Coordinates of C-alpha atoms in Angstrom, one line a residue:
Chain C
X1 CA 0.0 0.0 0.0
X2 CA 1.5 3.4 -1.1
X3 CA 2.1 5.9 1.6
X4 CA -0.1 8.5 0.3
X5 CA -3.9 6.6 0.7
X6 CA -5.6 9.0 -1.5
X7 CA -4.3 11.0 -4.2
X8 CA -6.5 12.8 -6.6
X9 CA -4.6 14.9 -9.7
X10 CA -6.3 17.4 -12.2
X11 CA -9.6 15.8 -11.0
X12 CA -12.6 17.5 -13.1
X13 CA -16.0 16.4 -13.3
X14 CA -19.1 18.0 -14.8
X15 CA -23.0 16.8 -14.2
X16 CA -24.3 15.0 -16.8
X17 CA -26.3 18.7 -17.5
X18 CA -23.2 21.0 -18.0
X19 CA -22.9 21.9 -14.6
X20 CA -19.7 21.5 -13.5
X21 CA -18.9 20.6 -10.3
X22 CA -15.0 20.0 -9.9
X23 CA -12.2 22.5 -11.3
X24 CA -8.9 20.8 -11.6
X25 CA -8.1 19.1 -8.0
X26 CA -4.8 18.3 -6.6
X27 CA -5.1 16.6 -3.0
X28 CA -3.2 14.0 -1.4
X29 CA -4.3 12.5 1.6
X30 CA -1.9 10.1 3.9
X31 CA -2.6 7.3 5.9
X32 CA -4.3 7.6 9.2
X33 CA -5.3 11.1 8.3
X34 CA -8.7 13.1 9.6
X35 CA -9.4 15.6 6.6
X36 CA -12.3 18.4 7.1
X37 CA -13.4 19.2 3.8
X38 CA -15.7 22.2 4.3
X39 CA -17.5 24.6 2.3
X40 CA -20.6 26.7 0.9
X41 CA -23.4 24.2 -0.5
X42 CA -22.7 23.4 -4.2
X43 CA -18.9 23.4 -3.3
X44 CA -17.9 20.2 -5.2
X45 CA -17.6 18.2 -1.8
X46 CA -20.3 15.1 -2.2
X47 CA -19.1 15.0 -5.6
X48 CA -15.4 14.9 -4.4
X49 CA -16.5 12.2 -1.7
X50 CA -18.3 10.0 -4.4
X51 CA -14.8 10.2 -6.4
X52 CA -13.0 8.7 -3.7
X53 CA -15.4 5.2 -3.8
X54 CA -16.0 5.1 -7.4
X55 CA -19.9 6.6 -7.2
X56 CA -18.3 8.4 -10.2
X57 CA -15.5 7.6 -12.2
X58 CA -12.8 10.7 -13.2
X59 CA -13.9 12.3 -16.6
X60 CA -10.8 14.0 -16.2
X61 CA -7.8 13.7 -14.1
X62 CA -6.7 10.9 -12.4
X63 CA -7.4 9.3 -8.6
X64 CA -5.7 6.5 -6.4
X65 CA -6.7 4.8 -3.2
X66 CA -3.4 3.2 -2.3
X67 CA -1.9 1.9 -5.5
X68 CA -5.2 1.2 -7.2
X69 CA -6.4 3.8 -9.7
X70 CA -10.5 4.5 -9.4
X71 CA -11.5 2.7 -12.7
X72 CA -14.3 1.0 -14.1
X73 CA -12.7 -2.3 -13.6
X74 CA -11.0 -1.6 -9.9
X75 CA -14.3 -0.7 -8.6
X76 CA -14.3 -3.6 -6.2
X77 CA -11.2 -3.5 -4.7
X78 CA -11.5 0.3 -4.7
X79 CA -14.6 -0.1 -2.2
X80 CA -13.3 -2.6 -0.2
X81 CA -10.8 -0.2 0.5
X82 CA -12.7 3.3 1.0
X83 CA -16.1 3.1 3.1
X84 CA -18.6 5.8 2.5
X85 CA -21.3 6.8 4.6
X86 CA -24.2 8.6 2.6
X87 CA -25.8 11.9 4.0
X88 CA -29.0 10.2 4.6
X89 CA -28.9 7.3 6.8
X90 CA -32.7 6.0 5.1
X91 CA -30.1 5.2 1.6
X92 CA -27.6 3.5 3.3
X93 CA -30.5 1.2 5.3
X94 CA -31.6 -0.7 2.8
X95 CA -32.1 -4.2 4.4
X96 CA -35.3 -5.7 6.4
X97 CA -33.0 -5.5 9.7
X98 CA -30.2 -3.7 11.0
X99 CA -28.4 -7.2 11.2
X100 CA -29.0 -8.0 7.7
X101 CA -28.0 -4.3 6.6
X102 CA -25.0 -4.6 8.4
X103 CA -24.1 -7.7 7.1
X104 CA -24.7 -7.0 3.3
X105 CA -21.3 -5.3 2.8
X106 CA -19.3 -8.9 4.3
X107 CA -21.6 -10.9 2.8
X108 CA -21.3 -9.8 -0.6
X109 CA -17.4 -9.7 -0.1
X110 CA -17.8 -13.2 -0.2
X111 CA -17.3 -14.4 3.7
X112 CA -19.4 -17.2 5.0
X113 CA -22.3 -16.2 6.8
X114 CA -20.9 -17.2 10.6
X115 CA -18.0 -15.1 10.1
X116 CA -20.0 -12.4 8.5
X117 CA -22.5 -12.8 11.2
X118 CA -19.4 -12.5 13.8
X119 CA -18.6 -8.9 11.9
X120 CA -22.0 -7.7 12.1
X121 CA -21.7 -8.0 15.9
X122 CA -18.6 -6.4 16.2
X123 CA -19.6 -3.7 13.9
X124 CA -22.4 -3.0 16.4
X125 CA -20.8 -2.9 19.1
X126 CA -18.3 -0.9 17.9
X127 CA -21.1 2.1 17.8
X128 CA -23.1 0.9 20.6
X129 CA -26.1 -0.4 18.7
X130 CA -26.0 -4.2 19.5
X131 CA -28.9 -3.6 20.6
X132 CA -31.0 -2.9 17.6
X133 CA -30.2 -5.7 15.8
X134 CA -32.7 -7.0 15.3
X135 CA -35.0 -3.9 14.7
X136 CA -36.1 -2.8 11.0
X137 CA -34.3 0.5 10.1
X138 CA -37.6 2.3 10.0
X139 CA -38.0 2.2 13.4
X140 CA -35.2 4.1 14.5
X141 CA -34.2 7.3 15.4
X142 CA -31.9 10.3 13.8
X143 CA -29.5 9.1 15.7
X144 CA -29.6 5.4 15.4
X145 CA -29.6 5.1 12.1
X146 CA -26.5 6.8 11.7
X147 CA -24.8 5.1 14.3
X148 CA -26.1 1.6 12.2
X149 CA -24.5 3.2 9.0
X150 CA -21.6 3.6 10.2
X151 CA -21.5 0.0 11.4
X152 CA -22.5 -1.2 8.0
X153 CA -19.5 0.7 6.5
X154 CA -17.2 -0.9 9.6
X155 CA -18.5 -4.4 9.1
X156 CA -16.5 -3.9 5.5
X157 CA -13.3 -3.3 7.5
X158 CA -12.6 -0.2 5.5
X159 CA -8.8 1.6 5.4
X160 CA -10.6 5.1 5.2
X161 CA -13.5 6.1 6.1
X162 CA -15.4 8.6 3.8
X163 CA -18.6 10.5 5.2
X164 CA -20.8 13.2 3.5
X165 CA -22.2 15.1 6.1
X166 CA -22.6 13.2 9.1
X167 CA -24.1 15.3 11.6
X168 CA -26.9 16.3 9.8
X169 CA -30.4 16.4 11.4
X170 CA -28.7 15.2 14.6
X171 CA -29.9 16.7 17.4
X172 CA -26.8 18.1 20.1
X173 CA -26.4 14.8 22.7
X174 CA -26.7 12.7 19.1
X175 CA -24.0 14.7 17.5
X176 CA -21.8 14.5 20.7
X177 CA -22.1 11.1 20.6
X178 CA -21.0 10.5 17.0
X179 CA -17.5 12.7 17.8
X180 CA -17.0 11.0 20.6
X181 CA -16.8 7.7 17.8
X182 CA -15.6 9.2 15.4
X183 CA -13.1 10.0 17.6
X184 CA -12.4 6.5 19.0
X185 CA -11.5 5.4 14.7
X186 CA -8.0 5.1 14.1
X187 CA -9.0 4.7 10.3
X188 CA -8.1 7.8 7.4
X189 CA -11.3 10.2 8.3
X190 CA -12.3 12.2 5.4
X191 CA -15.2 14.0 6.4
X192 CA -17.6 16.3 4.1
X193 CA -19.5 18.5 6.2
X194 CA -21.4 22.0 7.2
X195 CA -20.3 21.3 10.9
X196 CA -17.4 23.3 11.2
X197 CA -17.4 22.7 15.0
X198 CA -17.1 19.1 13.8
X199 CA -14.1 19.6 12.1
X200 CA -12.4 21.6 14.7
X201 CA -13.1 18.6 17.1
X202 CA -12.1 15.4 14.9
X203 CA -9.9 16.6 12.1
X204 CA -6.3 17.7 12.0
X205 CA -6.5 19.0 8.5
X206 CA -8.9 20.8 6.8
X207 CA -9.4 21.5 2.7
X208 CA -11.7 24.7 2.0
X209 CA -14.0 23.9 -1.5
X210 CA -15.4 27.0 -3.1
X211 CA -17.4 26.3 -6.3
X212 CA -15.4 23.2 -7.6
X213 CA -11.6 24.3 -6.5
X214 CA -10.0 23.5 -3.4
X215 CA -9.3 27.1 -2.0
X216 CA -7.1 26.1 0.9
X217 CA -5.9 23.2 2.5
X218 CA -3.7 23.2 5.4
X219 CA -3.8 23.0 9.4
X220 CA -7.3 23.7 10.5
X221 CA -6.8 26.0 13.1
X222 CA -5.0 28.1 11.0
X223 CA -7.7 28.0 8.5
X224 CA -10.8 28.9 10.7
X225 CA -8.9 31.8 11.5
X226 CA -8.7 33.3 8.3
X227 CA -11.7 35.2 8.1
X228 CA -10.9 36.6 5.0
X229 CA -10.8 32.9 3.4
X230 CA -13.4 31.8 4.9
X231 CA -16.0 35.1 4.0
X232 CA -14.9 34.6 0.4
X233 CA -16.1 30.5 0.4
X234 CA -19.1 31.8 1.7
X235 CA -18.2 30.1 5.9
X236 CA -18.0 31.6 8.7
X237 CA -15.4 30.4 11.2
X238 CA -17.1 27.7 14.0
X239 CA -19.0 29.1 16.9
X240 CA -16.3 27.8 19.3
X241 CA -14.0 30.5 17.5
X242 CA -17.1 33.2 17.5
X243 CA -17.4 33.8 21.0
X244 CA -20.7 35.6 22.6
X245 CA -22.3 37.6 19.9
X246 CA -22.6 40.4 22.4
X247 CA -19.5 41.1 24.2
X248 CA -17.3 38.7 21.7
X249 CA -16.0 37.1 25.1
X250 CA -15.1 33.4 25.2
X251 CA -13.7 33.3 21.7
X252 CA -11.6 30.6 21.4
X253 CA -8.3 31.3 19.9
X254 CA -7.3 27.6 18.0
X255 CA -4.1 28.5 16.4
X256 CA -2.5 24.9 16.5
X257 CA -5.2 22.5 16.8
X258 CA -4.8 19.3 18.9
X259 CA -7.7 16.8 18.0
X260 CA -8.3 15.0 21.4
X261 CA -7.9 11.2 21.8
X262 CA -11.1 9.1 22.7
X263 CA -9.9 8.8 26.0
X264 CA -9.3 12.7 26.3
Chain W
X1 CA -58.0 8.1 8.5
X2 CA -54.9 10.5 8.0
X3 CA -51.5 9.2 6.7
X4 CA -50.0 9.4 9.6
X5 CA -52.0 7.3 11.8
X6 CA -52.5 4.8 8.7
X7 CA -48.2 4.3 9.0
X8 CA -48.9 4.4 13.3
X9 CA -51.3 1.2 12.3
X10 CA -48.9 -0.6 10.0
X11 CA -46.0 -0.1 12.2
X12 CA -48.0 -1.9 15.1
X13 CA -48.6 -4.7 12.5
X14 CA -45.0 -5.1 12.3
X15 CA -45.0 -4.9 15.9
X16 CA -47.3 -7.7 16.1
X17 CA -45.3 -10.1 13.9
X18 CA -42.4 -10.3 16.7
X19 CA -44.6 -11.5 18.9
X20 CA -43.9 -15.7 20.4
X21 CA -46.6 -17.4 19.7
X22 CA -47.0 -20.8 17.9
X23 CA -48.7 -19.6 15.2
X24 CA -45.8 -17.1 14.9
X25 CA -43.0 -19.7 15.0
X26 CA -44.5 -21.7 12.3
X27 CA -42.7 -21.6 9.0
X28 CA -43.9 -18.5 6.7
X29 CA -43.8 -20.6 3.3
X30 CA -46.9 -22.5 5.7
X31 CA -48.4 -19.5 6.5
X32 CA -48.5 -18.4 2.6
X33 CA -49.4 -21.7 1.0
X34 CA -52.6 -22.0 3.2
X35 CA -53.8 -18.0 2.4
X36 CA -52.7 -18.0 -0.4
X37 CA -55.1 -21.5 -1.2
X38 CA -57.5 -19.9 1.0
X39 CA -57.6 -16.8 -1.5
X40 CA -58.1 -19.4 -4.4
X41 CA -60.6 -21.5 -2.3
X42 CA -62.9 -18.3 -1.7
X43 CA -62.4 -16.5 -4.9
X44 CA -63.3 -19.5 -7.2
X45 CA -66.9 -20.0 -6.2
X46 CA -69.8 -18.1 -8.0
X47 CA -70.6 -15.0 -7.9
X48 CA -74.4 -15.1 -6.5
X49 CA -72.3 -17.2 -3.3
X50 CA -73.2 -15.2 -0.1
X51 CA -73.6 -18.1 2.2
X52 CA -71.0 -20.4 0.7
X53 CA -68.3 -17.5 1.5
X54 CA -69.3 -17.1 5.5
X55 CA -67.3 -20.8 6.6
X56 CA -64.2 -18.7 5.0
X57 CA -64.3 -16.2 8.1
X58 CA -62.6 -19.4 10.3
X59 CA -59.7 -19.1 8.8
X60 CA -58.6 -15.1 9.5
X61 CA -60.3 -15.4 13.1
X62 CA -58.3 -18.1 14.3
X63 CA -55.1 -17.2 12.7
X64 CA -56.3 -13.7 14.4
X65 CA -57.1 -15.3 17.9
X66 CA -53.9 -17.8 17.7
X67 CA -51.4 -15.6 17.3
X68 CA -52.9 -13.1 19.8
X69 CA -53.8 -10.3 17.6
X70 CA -56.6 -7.9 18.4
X71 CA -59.4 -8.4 15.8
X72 CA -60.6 -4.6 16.4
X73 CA -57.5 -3.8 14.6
X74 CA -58.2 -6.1 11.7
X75 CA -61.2 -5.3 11.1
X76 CA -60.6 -1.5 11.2
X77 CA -58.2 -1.6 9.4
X78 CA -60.0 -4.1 6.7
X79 CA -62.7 -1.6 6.9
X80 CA -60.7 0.9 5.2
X81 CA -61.2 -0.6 1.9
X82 CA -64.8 -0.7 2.0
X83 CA -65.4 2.4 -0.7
X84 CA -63.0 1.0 -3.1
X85 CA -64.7 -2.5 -2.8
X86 CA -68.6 -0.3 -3.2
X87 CA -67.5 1.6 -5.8
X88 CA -66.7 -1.6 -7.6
X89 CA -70.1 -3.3 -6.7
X90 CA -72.3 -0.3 -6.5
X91 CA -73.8 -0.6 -9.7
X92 CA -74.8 -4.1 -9.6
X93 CA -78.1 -4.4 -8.5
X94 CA -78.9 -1.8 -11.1
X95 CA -77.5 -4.0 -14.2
X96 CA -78.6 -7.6 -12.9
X97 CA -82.4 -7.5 -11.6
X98 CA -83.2 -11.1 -12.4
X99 CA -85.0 -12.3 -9.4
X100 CA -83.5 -15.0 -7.8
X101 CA -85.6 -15.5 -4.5
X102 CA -87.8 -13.3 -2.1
X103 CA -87.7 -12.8 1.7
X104 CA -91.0 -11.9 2.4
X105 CA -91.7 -9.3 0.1
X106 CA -88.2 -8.6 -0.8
X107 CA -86.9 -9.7 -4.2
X108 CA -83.2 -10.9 -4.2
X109 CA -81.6 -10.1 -7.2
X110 CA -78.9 -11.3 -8.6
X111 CA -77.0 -7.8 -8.8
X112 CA -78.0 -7.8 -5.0
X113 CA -76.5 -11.2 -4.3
X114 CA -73.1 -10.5 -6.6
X115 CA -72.7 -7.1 -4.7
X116 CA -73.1 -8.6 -1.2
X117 CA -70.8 -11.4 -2.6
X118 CA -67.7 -9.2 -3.5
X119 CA -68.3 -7.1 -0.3
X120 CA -67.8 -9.8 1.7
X121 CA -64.9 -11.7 -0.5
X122 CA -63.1 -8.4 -0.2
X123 CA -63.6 -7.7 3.6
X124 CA -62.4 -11.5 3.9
X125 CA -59.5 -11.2 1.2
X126 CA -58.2 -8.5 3.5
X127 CA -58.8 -9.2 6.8
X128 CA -56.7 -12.7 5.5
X129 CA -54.2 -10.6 4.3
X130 CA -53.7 -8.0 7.3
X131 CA -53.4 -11.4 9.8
X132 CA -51.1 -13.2 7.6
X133 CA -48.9 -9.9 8.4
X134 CA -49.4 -9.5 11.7
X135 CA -48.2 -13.6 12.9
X136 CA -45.8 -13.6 9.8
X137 CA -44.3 -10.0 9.7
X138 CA -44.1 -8.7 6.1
X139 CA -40.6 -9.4 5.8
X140 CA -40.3 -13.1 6.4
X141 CA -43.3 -13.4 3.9
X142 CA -40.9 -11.9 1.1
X143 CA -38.6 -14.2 2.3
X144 CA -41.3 -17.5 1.9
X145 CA -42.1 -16.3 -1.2
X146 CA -38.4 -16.3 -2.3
X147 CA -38.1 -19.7 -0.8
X148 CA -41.5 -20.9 -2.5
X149 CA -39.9 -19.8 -6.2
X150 CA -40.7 -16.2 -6.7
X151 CA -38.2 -14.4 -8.7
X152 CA -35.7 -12.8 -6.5
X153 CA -36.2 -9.4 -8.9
X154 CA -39.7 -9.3 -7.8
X155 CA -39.6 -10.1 -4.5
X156 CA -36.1 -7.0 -4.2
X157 CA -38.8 -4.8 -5.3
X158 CA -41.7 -6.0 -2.4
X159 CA -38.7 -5.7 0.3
X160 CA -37.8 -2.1 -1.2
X161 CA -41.3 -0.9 -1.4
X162 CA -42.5 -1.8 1.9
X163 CA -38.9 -0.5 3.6
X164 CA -39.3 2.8 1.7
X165 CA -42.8 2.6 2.1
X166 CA -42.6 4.8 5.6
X167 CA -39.9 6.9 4.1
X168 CA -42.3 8.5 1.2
X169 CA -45.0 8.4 3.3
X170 CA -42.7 10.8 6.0
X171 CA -42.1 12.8 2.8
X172 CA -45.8 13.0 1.9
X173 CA -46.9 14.1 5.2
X174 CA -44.4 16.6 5.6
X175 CA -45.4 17.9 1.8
X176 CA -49.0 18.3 2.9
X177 CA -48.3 19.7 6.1
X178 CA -46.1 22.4 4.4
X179 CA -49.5 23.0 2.2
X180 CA -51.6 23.2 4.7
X181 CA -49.4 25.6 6.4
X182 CA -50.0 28.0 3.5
X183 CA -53.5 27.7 3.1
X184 CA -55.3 30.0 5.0
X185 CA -58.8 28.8 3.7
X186 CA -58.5 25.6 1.1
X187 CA -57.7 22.5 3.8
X188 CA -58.3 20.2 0.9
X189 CA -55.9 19.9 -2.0
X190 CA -57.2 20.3 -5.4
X191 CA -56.7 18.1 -8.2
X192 CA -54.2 20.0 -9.8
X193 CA -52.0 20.3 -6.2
X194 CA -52.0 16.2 -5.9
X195 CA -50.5 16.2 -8.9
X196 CA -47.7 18.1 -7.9
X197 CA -47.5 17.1 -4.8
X198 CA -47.4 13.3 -6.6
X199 CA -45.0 14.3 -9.3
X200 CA -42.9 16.1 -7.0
X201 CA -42.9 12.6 -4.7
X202 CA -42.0 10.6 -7.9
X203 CA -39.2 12.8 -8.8
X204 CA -37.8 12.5 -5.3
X205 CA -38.1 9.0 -5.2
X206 CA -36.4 8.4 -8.5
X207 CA -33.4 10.7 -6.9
X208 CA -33.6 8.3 -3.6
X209 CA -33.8 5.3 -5.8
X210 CA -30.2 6.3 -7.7
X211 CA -28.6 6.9 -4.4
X212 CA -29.7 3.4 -2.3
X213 CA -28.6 2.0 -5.9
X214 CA -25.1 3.7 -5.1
X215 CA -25.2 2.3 -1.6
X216 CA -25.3 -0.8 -2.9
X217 CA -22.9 -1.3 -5.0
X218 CA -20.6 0.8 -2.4
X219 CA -21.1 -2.2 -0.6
X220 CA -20.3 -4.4 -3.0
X221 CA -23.7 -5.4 -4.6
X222 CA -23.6 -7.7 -7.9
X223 CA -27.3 -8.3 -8.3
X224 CA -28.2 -10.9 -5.8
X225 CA -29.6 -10.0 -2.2
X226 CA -27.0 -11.9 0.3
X227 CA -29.5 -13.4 3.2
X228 CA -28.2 -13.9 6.1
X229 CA -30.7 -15.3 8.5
X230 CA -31.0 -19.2 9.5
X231 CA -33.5 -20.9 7.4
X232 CA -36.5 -22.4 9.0
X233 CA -37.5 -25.7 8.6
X234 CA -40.9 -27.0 7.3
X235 CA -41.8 -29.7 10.2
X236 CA -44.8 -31.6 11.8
X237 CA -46.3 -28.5 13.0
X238 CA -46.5 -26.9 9.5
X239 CA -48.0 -30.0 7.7
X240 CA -50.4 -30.4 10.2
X241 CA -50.9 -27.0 9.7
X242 CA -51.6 -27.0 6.2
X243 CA -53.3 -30.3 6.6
X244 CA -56.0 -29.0 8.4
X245 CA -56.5 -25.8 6.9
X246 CA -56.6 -27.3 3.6
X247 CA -59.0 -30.2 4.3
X248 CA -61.3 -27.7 5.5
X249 CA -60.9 -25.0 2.6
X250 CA -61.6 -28.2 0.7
X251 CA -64.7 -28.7 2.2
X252 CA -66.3 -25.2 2.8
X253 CA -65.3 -24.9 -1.4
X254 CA -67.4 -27.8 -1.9
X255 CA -69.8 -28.0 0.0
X256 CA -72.1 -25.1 1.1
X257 CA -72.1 -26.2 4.5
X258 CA -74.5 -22.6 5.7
X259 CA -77.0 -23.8 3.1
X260 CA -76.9 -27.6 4.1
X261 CA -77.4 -26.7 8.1
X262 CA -80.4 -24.5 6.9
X263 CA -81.7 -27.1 4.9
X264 CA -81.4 -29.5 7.9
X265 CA -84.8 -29.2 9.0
X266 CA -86.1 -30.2 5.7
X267 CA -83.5 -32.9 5.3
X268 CA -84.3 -34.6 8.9
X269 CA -88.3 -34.4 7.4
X270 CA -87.1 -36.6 4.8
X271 CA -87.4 -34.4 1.9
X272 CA -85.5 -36.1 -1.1
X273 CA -82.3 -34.4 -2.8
X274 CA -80.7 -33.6 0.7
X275 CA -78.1 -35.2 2.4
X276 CA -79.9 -37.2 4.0
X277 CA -82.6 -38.7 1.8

């Protein structure tokens, strides 16, 4: 496996209508990373995401997971390798049961069902959910159902984990939760999201997207203190950094960021 | 009976289905062979048959009272289809008067009988239907169906509809409350705004449909649906099972067992052509 997991170069893409939605991208991501890619809606950064496990395939451009380009015919090593979790948990939830969701990834790999059912287990409790294992995805909550997607993308024992937005429509003790796990994965963590409070807490690293180009990508306290940056991408730096809206007091100054360990 | 408490009832049909009973633990592909014989039984005799068709309520009550499942339920919600199932007979009695027989100084007419006959098939068709669900659970009878040779395309798509069934009925209900939110005066939606409102859910679910598509083959999906539970076995309990139940759908087919106990008076007076000459 090369050192640099992901490396995308001269990436462009454009929607089936004209639109285009990536301009051109150079990243490289390394190996145990956690990447923040942020920015306005309509940035590029679902599209990016889908790039990354073969969703699409590069019209232009060129990019690796490891040494395995994203083609056509690579597809399924490609997704063995990258796990993405989807925006909404109710299209990633596909199965009768949570079990059975969980274990479609494993099973369709190709692993006897014992073993398989062994993963689907371990998956669960990896994000707390043995629990509902039994229970149709329907019947869970916000939160449940995006602790269960990630555990279907787990169960595939994934080198990087990819997810597009995953806080949304969680409500706070939800979302504190899902750091907190997020938190506990040692895999490469690329994570597409809105949440810039999110990023400040889990990721290291953070690339700013403004209509299809990567705008910045470097250290991400650094980054959420460039107002200037981030009022041109259309952000605004994380409440953390905002302080009270009255008296500006309590602002937290993140110059070097130090993502916390689980434990921490 | 709004949306939402339509999907409140069908969730506690699912909720009934993980309920321990016997009649639960039997093996689904049982469960379907019997209804789905019984459906054939009932729907196969003619269609002046009003007496003939009231034996066929046994089946749906027991499997009702068996597997512990309230029959208010059933029958409210078997209820539901009543306007469908009149607007299809409604006009019956007007096209076939031919007198069959009076009560008093009633005539019974044919259009009469063959309307009372489809209300009550469709009431029992139903009822059948919503307690095969609630001992059986929707799921496992996709999954006896798959078993009993149904092609694994068609049975994808029953899984897929009833799993995205609550999700499009979510969006639904929060399209029409975003309506009614903006409609000072007009509660009901015209014509024209169900059309919308449908083409708008259709174009959604097409988008919804490409993306679980692309969460499939994320995870590896090549066409067939891995299953992982433990099969179940088809034992004693479900031939005796389908044993019973099918010697007696045999019977109440053939014979018109109502009619024969009514004609008992006139068959113990030892009037010929009854069963007991």
């Amino acid at each position: 496996m090369s050192h640099h997991i992901v490396e995308l170069k001269g990436l462009s893409f454009r929607y089936p209508d004209g639109t285009p939605a990536l301009d051109s991208i150079d990243l490289t991501i390394h190996h145990g990373e956690s990447v923040g890619l942020v920015g306005a809606n309509g940035a590029g950064k679902s599209t990016l995401l889908q790039h990354l496990c073969g969703v699409h395939v590069p019209q232009a451009g060129r990019v690796r997971v490891g040494d395995v380009p994203v083609l056509p015919s690579t597809l399924g090593e490609v997704r063995r390798t990258v796990g993405l979790v989807f925006q909404d948990p109710d299209d990633q939830l596909f199965m009768p049961t949570v079990a059975e969701d969980v274990a479609f990834g494993p099973l369709n790999i190709g692993l006897p069902p014992e073993e398989a059912a062994q993963r689907v287990d371990e998956a669960l409790a990896q994000v707390d959910a043995l629990h509902l294992k039994h229970r149709p995805p329907h019947r869970l909550s916000g939160g449940e159902k995006r602790a269960v997607a990630i555990a279907t993308v787990l169960a595939c024992l994934p080198d990087i984990m990819v997810m597009d937005e995953p806080s949304a429509n969680l409500d706070p003790h939800s979302r504190r939760l899902l750091i907190n796990l997020l938190r506990s994965f040692h895999h490469t963590k690329i994570l597409a999201t809105h949440d810039l409070d999110m990023v400040l807490d889990l990721c290291e690293r953070t690339v700013v997207m403004h209509k299809g180009r990567i705008m910045a990508d470097g250290p991400t306290g650094e980054l959420f203190s460039d107002i200037e940056l981030l009022t041109a991408c259309a952000l605004e730096p994380p409440l953390r950094m905002q302080g009270c809206p009255l008296c500006g007091a309590g602002k937290e100054v993140v110059s070097e960021l130090t993502v916390p360990s689980a434990s921490g | 009976m709004g949306l939402d408490s339509a999907l409140h009832e069908i969730r506690h049909l699912d909720d009934l289905s993980s309920k321990d009973t016997p009649t639960h633990r039997l093996d689904a592909r049982a469960k379907v062979l019997v209804t789905l014989f019984y459906l054939v039984s009932m729907l196969s005799l003619g269609r002046y048959e009003v007496s003939a068709l009231l034996p066929f309520a046994a089946f749906p009550l027991l499997l009702a009272v068996q597997g512990e499942v309230p029959l208010a339920l059933l029958l409210r919600r078997a209820a539901l289809a009543l306007p469908f199932v009149i607007f299809v007979g409604i006009f019956n009695p007007l096209i076939d008067r031919a007198v069959h027989f009076h009560v008093g100084p009633l005539a019974i007419t044919g259009g009469m009988l063959s309307f009372a006959s489809i209300v009550l098939r469709s009431l029992l068709a139903v009822t059948t239907g919503l307690a095969l669900v609630a001992v059986t659970g929707f799921d496992q009878i996709c999954r006896a169906l798959g078993r009993l040779g149904m092609p694994t395309t068609l049975l994808v798509q029953l899984q897929f509809l009833y799993r995205y069934l609550f999700v499009l009925a979510d969006e639904a209900l929060r399209m029409l409350h975003a309506r009614v939110q903006r409609c000072a005066k007009n509660n009901h939606p015209t014509l024209r705004e169900y059309r919308t409102l449908l083409g708008s859910l259709l174009l959604r679910t097409l988008d919804r449909a490409g993306r679980v598509h692309q969460a499939m083959l994320c995870r590896g999906f090549d066409g067939q649906m891995p299953d992982l539970r433990p099969t179940t076995t088809f034992g004693p309990a479900e031939w005796r099972f389908c044993a019973i139940w099918g010697l007696f759908l045999i019977a109440v087919r053939i014979l018109n067992i109502p009619q024969h106990l009514g004609n008992l008076p006139l068959y113990l007076g030892g009037k010929a052509g009854g069963l007991f000459p």
